[in-house]
Structures are given as structure tokens and as C-alpha cells.
């Protein structure tokens, strides 16, 4: 009987890789885009990043439209929520051809706060956390802005939040975008760099991106068990080849760039998550 158990080891390895993942870590990714409210150029200059007094190229040059792909990643720590972190990254372009590349790390998580910026968003009750809006009190990172045709390239560093507000973001459809009340995020930030005059702000709409790699791993493990069972039925009597998990390549092709493949001696099984 032992040799038949060993034949299931590849599939068992995959299932084990699902089970041993840290239960407290939960990565949530949001696609982000500019707010639906357009404050400049008669509706021709949408923006998710506003650079205050730094008007590059004139006109609506301080309004930057978020480009795809740009993301807000939230790494939830369900065991210790205060350790939850965020990562805001992507690009934005102003009407004059300047491109901003932003890379910002968010820490010091709060599930509720009185430092909520409402503006055009919904009323918020910090006592009951209604609607469900979360906050970060600290940010580090930078924005690089360039225009190759004009030989312009400057780096601007984030130091803190401005206006008595924090970085706020909504979950499960909550309208944390202070401009239009859509699900998303908003923040006023203090920035240092050449030409900076006043705070900058982000006003973002967001959509949660499905993240199925764990389910793909589980499905792959179950399929692997089925395949090895089929092989067992057709194998020559008396075969007792024993393979360890270390002798197998285990992976999944998953959403978000995860490239994993389970290789057996006779079959390659690939699950492509969609």
C-alpha cells in the first residue's frame, strides 16, 4: 500500500503548498483610475494626481490623468491589523506630455479615524466605521516626472499627509474618493522638490482585481490526485518508484504574473487563471 501513497505525492505537495500559506497575509489589488470629477479645461483634463502650484507646461498642467496599469495593493494582516500595509504605484500624464511615475508605500494602518476628508464623498461615522473606510497615517516614496522632449526630469519625495487628513480608501464599494464619492481613495500629501508650491493630492477610483492563485493551486492539487489515480490503475504491477516533493516542479500560471507548473514524469498540467 505504501507505494500507491507515494504516487500521490506530487498532488499532495500542491495541496500542502496551499495549506501552509500564512493565514494572516491577504493581498488585495485594486485597479486605479482618475476621479470622475474634472476641474480644469472644460472637462478635457481628468486627474487622479494634482500637483498643486507645480503647473508643468501651463494651462491644466497640474492635472495628471492616471494611466493603466496602475494599482493600489493592500497587504492585510488579519492576525495583527495594525501591520496592514499599502503600495500605490503607476503612471499619470498631464495634457502637456509630462509623465509622472509614482511609487508610494503606506504604513500605520487604522480601521477608523476622525481625520476623514469628505468634500464630495459620503458622510462617514468613525464610531461605527460606516461606510467601511480604512486609513494609513504614514507614507514614503516618490514621484518622478519627466518630459523627454523638453529634457525635464525631476524627482519629488513624499514626507507626510497634509491638511489634517490621512490616506483613506474604501472597501466593498465604499465611497472614499473625496471628489465624487466613488469607491477609491483620496489623500493630500506634502511633497518636497524643485518648484513645489503647496500640497499635492490623489483622488482615485478603484476596482478590486480578482486574485485566484490559491484557488488555482487547490484545483491543481485535486486534478493531480485524479491524474495519479488514473496512472496507478494503468501502471505495471509491482512498480514501486518513489518520488519526493523535492523531485517535482510545482507551480501555477496565475493572475498577476505567477508562473507555476506541475511537472510529472509523463504529464504537464497547467492551470491558467482568468
Short mmCIF file of C-alpha atoms in Angstrom, two decimals:
data_model
loop_
_atom_site.label_atom_id
_atom_site.label_comp_id
_atom_site.label_asym_id
_atom_site.label_seq_id
_atom_site.Cartn_x
_atom_site.Cartn_y
_atom_site.Cartn_z
CA UNK A 1 0.00 0.00 0.00
CA UNK A 2 2.87 2.42 0.69
CA UNK A 3 3.98 2.60 -2.93
CA UNK A 4 0.47 3.69 -4.01
CA UNK A 5 0.53 6.56 -1.48
CA UNK A 6 3.85 7.75 -2.85
CA UNK A 7 2.32 8.06 -6.28
CA UNK A 8 0.07 10.79 -4.92
CA UNK A 9 2.98 12.86 -3.61
CA UNK A 10 3.03 15.44 -6.47
CA UNK A 11 -0.61 16.33 -5.88
CA UNK A 12 -0.15 16.23 -2.11
CA UNK A 13 2.75 18.68 -2.48
CA UNK A 14 0.49 21.14 -4.30
CA UNK A 15 -2.27 20.85 -1.70
CA UNK A 16 0.30 21.31 1.06
CA UNK A 17 1.55 24.49 -0.58
CA UNK A 18 -1.98 25.89 -0.26
CA UNK A 19 -2.39 24.80 3.34
CA UNK A 20 0.94 26.16 4.60
CA UNK A 21 0.47 29.68 3.20
CA UNK A 22 0.45 32.22 6.07
CA UNK A 23 -3.18 32.53 7.03
CA UNK A 24 -2.78 36.11 8.26
CA UNK A 25 -1.47 37.51 4.94
CA UNK A 26 -4.05 38.60 2.38
CA UNK A 27 -3.05 40.59 -0.71
CA UNK A 28 -5.82 42.68 -2.25
CA UNK A 29 -5.18 44.51 -5.50
CA UNK A 30 -7.21 47.41 -6.89
CA UNK A 31 -7.02 48.83 -10.41
CA UNK A 32 -6.97 52.60 -10.00
CA UNK A 33 -8.07 55.38 -12.34
CA UNK A 34 -8.70 59.12 -12.17
CA UNK A 35 -11.64 60.63 -10.35
CA UNK A 36 -14.72 61.22 -12.44
CA UNK A 37 -14.72 64.90 -11.47
CA UNK A 38 -12.84 67.13 -13.93
CA UNK A 39 -11.90 70.56 -12.56
CA UNK A 40 -9.93 72.04 -15.45
CA UNK A 41 -10.08 72.57 -19.19
CA UNK A 42 -13.83 72.30 -19.60
CA UNK A 43 -13.76 68.57 -18.99
CA UNK A 44 -10.63 67.86 -21.03
CA UNK A 45 -8.19 67.30 -18.16
CA UNK A 46 -9.25 64.39 -15.91
CA UNK A 47 -6.99 63.86 -12.96
CA UNK A 48 -6.09 61.39 -10.27
CA UNK A 49 -2.91 63.26 -9.28
CA UNK A 50 -2.95 67.03 -8.78
CA UNK A 51 0.41 68.75 -8.32
CA UNK A 52 -0.74 71.98 -6.72
CA UNK A 53 1.30 75.02 -7.74
CA UNK A 54 3.62 72.92 -9.91
CA UNK A 55 1.98 73.61 -13.26
CA UNK A 56 4.07 71.92 -15.93
CA UNK A 57 3.51 73.33 -19.39
CA UNK A 58 0.80 75.81 -18.39
CA UNK A 59 -2.96 75.58 -18.68
CA UNK A 60 -4.09 72.39 -16.91
CA UNK A 61 -0.50 71.24 -16.44
CA UNK A 62 -1.02 70.36 -12.77
CA UNK A 63 -3.73 67.80 -13.58
CA UNK A 64 -2.41 64.28 -14.26
CA UNK A 65 -4.64 61.51 -15.60
CA UNK A 66 -3.92 58.03 -14.15
CA UNK A 67 -2.86 55.51 -16.80
CA UNK A 68 -3.38 51.75 -16.91
CA UNK A 69 -1.93 49.67 -15.43
CA UNK A 70 -1.78 51.45 -12.09
CA UNK A 71 -2.57 49.78 -8.79
CA UNK A 72 -3.24 50.08 -5.10
CA UNK A 73 -2.08 46.92 -3.32
CA UNK A 74 -3.25 46.30 0.22
CA UNK A 75 -1.48 43.57 2.19
CA UNK A 76 -3.86 42.81 5.02
CA UNK A 77 -2.60 41.24 8.22
CA UNK A 78 -5.73 39.68 9.65
CA UNK A 79 -3.84 38.47 12.69
CA UNK A 80 -2.50 41.93 13.56
CA UNK A 81 -4.49 44.50 11.54
CA UNK A 82 -2.17 47.35 12.58
CA UNK A 83 0.53 45.68 10.44
CA UNK A 84 -1.53 46.05 7.27
CA UNK A 85 0.41 47.95 4.57
CA UNK A 86 -0.30 49.55 1.21
CA UNK A 87 1.55 50.20 -2.03
CA UNK A 88 0.35 52.80 -4.55
CA UNK A 89 2.15 52.67 -7.89
CA UNK A 90 1.65 53.52 -11.54
CA UNK A 91 1.83 56.40 -14.01
CA UNK A 92 -0.12 59.53 -14.87
CA UNK A 93 0.10 62.01 -17.76
CA UNK A 94 -0.80 65.70 -17.93
CA UNK A 95 -2.23 67.42 -21.05
CA UNK A 96 1.21 68.81 -21.96
CA UNK A 97 3.00 65.48 -22.27
CA UNK A 98 4.60 65.25 -18.83
CA UNK A 99 4.60 61.75 -17.35
CA UNK A 100 4.53 61.13 -13.59
CA UNK A 101 5.64 57.75 -12.26
CA UNK A 102 4.59 57.28 -8.64
CA UNK A 103 5.73 54.66 -6.15
CA UNK A 104 4.39 55.17 -2.63
CA UNK A 105 4.40 52.90 0.42
CA UNK A 106 1.68 53.25 3.04
CA UNK A 107 2.01 52.22 6.69
CA UNK A 108 0.45 52.71 10.13
CA UNK A 109 -2.98 51.33 9.36
CA UNK A 110 -6.20 52.43 11.08
CA UNK A 111 -9.62 50.86 10.66
CA UNK A 112 -11.31 54.14 11.58
CA UNK A 113 -10.32 57.78 12.03
CA UNK A 114 -11.81 61.21 12.63
CA UNK A 115 -9.36 62.62 10.04
CA UNK A 116 -11.65 61.81 7.14
CA UNK A 117 -11.90 64.15 4.15
CA UNK A 118 -15.48 64.27 2.94
CA UNK A 119 -15.67 67.06 0.31
CA UNK A 120 -17.84 65.42 -2.40
CA UNK A 121 -17.84 62.00 -0.77
CA UNK A 122 -20.30 60.36 1.63
CA UNK A 123 -20.74 61.20 5.29
CA UNK A 124 -18.62 58.97 7.49
CA UNK A 125 -19.24 57.81 11.05
CA UNK A 126 -15.92 56.90 12.70
CA UNK A 127 -17.72 55.41 15.69
CA UNK A 128 -19.32 52.65 13.62
CA UNK A 129 -16.87 52.76 10.67
CA UNK A 130 -19.80 53.37 8.32
CA UNK A 131 -19.29 53.20 5.41
CA UNK A 132 -16.30 50.83 5.61
CA UNK A 133 -13.32 53.16 5.04
CA UNK A 134 -9.76 52.41 6.16
CA UNK A 135 -6.78 54.71 6.65
CA UNK A 136 -2.99 54.93 6.60
CA UNK A 137 -1.25 57.60 8.67
CA UNK A 138 2.22 57.41 7.06
CA UNK A 139 3.58 57.45 3.50
CA UNK A 140 7.03 57.29 1.98
CA UNK A 141 8.05 57.21 -1.65
CA UNK A 142 8.44 59.44 -4.63
CA UNK A 143 7.05 60.73 -7.89
CA UNK A 144 9.35 61.04 -10.91
CA UNK A 145 8.10 63.50 -13.54
CA UNK A 146 9.67 63.72 -16.96
CA UNK A 147 9.22 65.16 -20.41
CA UNK A 148 11.88 63.79 -22.73
CA UNK A 149 11.21 66.37 -25.46
CA UNK A 150 11.90 69.21 -23.04
CA UNK A 151 14.72 67.41 -21.20
CA UNK A 152 12.75 67.70 -17.96
CA UNK A 153 13.30 65.08 -15.26
CA UNK A 154 12.63 65.76 -11.58
CA UNK A 155 12.08 63.61 -8.51
CA UNK A 156 9.65 64.63 -5.77
CA UNK A 157 9.64 62.96 -2.35
CA UNK A 158 6.67 62.31 -0.10
CA UNK A 159 7.08 63.15 3.57
CA UNK A 160 3.66 63.31 5.26
CA UNK A 161 -0.03 63.92 4.74
CA UNK A 162 -1.39 67.46 4.59
CA UNK A 163 -4.47 69.37 5.67
CA UNK A 164 -5.04 67.27 8.79
CA UNK A 165 -6.15 64.34 6.61
CA UNK A 166 -4.82 60.81 6.04
CA UNK A 167 -4.73 58.38 3.13
CA UNK A 168 -8.27 57.00 3.02
CA UNK A 169 -9.51 54.12 0.89
CA UNK A 170 -12.81 52.35 0.59
CA UNK A 171 -13.55 48.64 0.67
CA UNK A 172 -16.54 46.71 -0.67
CA UNK A 173 -17.89 49.63 -2.69
CA UNK A 174 -17.31 52.26 0.00
CA UNK A 175 -17.05 55.76 -1.44
CA UNK A 176 -13.72 57.06 -0.12
CA UNK A 177 -12.94 59.19 -3.19
CA UNK A 178 -13.41 62.68 -1.79
CA UNK A 179 -14.15 64.17 -5.22
CA UNK A 180 -17.03 62.03 -6.44
CA UNK A 181 -17.87 59.54 -3.67
CA UNK A 182 -16.92 56.53 -5.78
CA UNK A 183 -15.11 53.52 -4.40
CA UNK A 184 -11.48 54.54 -4.38
CA UNK A 185 -9.02 56.59 -2.36
CA UNK A 186 -8.02 60.16 -1.56
CA UNK A 187 -5.12 61.91 0.14
CA UNK A 188 -3.48 65.31 0.50
CA UNK A 189 0.29 64.93 0.65
CA UNK A 190 3.28 67.12 1.47
CA UNK A 191 5.96 66.87 -1.22
CA UNK A 192 9.49 68.20 -1.49
CA UNK A 193 11.26 69.03 -4.75
CA UNK A 194 12.06 71.78 -7.23
CA UNK A 195 9.13 74.09 -7.94
CA UNK A 196 6.77 72.62 -5.36
CA UNK A 197 4.21 75.12 -4.07
CA UNK A 198 1.58 73.73 -1.72
CA UNK A 199 0.29 70.22 -1.18
CA UNK A 200 -0.47 67.63 -3.86
CA UNK A 201 -3.42 65.29 -3.81
CA UNK A 202 -4.60 61.94 -5.10
CA UNK A 203 -8.25 61.31 -5.95
CA UNK A 204 -8.71 57.81 -7.29
CA UNK A 205 -11.45 55.47 -8.36
CA UNK A 206 -10.76 51.78 -7.86
CA UNK A 207 -11.96 48.32 -8.82
CA UNK A 208 -10.87 45.22 -6.98
CA UNK A 209 -8.91 42.73 -9.09
CA UNK A 210 -9.81 39.05 -8.54
CA UNK A 211 -6.86 37.10 -7.16
CA UNK A 212 -7.43 33.37 -7.77
CA UNK A 213 -3.93 31.82 -7.48
CA UNK A 214 -4.75 30.00 -4.23
CA UNK A 215 -7.88 28.50 -5.73
CA UNK A 216 -5.87 27.53 -8.79
CA UNK A 217 -3.37 25.72 -6.60
CA UNK A 218 -6.16 23.87 -4.86
CA UNK A 219 -7.75 22.89 -8.17
CA UNK A 220 -4.36 21.79 -9.49
CA UNK A 221 -3.85 19.58 -6.46
CA UNK A 222 -7.23 17.92 -6.92
CA UNK A 223 -6.59 17.38 -10.63
CA UNK A 224 -3.18 15.96 -9.79
CA UNK A 225 -4.75 13.42 -7.45
CA UNK A 226 -7.12 12.37 -10.23
CA UNK A 227 -4.29 12.02 -12.73
CA UNK A 228 -2.10 9.98 -10.40
CA UNK A 229 -5.06 7.74 -9.57
CA UNK A 230 -5.56 7.11 -13.28
CA UNK A 231 -1.87 6.37 -13.74
CA UNK A 232 -1.97 3.98 -10.80
CA UNK A 233 -4.73 1.96 -12.43
CA UNK A 234 -2.77 1.63 -15.65
CA UNK A 235 0.70 1.21 -14.14
CA UNK A 236 2.53 -2.09 -14.36
CA UNK A 237 2.03 -4.31 -11.34
CA UNK A 238 4.90 -4.17 -8.89
CA UNK A 239 6.17 -0.72 -9.83
CA UNK A 240 7.44 0.96 -6.68
CA UNK A 241 9.09 4.15 -7.91
CA UNK A 242 9.11 6.69 -5.08
CA UNK A 243 9.31 10.41 -5.88
CA UNK A 244 9.67 13.13 -3.28
CA UNK A 245 8.20 16.62 -3.41
CA UNK A 246 11.68 17.97 -3.99
CA UNK A 247 11.94 15.98 -7.23
CA UNK A 248 8.91 17.67 -8.72
CA UNK A 249 8.44 21.19 -10.10
CA UNK A 250 5.26 22.66 -8.67
CA UNK A 251 3.75 25.90 -9.95
CA UNK A 252 0.63 27.61 -11.26
CA UNK A 253 0.10 30.09 -14.03
CA UNK A 254 -1.95 32.60 -12.06
CA UNK A 255 -3.28 36.09 -12.43
CA UNK A 256 -0.79 38.81 -11.66
CA UNK A 257 2.33 37.16 -13.07
CA UNK A 258 2.51 33.97 -11.00
CA UNK A 259 4.10 31.30 -13.21
CA UNK A 260 3.74 27.87 -11.71
CA UNK A 261 3.67 24.44 -13.35
CA UNK A 262 3.32 20.91 -12.01
CA UNK A 263 5.58 18.53 -13.94
CA UNK A 264 5.22 14.78 -13.63
CA UNK A 265 7.17 12.11 -15.49
CA UNK A 266 4.56 11.78 -18.21
CA UNK A 267 2.32 14.83 -17.97
CA UNK A 268 2.47 18.59 -17.63
CA UNK A 269 -0.59 20.14 -16.03
CA UNK A 270 -1.08 23.90 -16.27
CA UNK A 271 -3.98 25.92 -14.90
CA UNK A 272 -4.36 29.38 -16.39
CA UNK A 273 -6.47 31.57 -14.10
CA UNK A 274 -8.68 34.09 -15.87
#
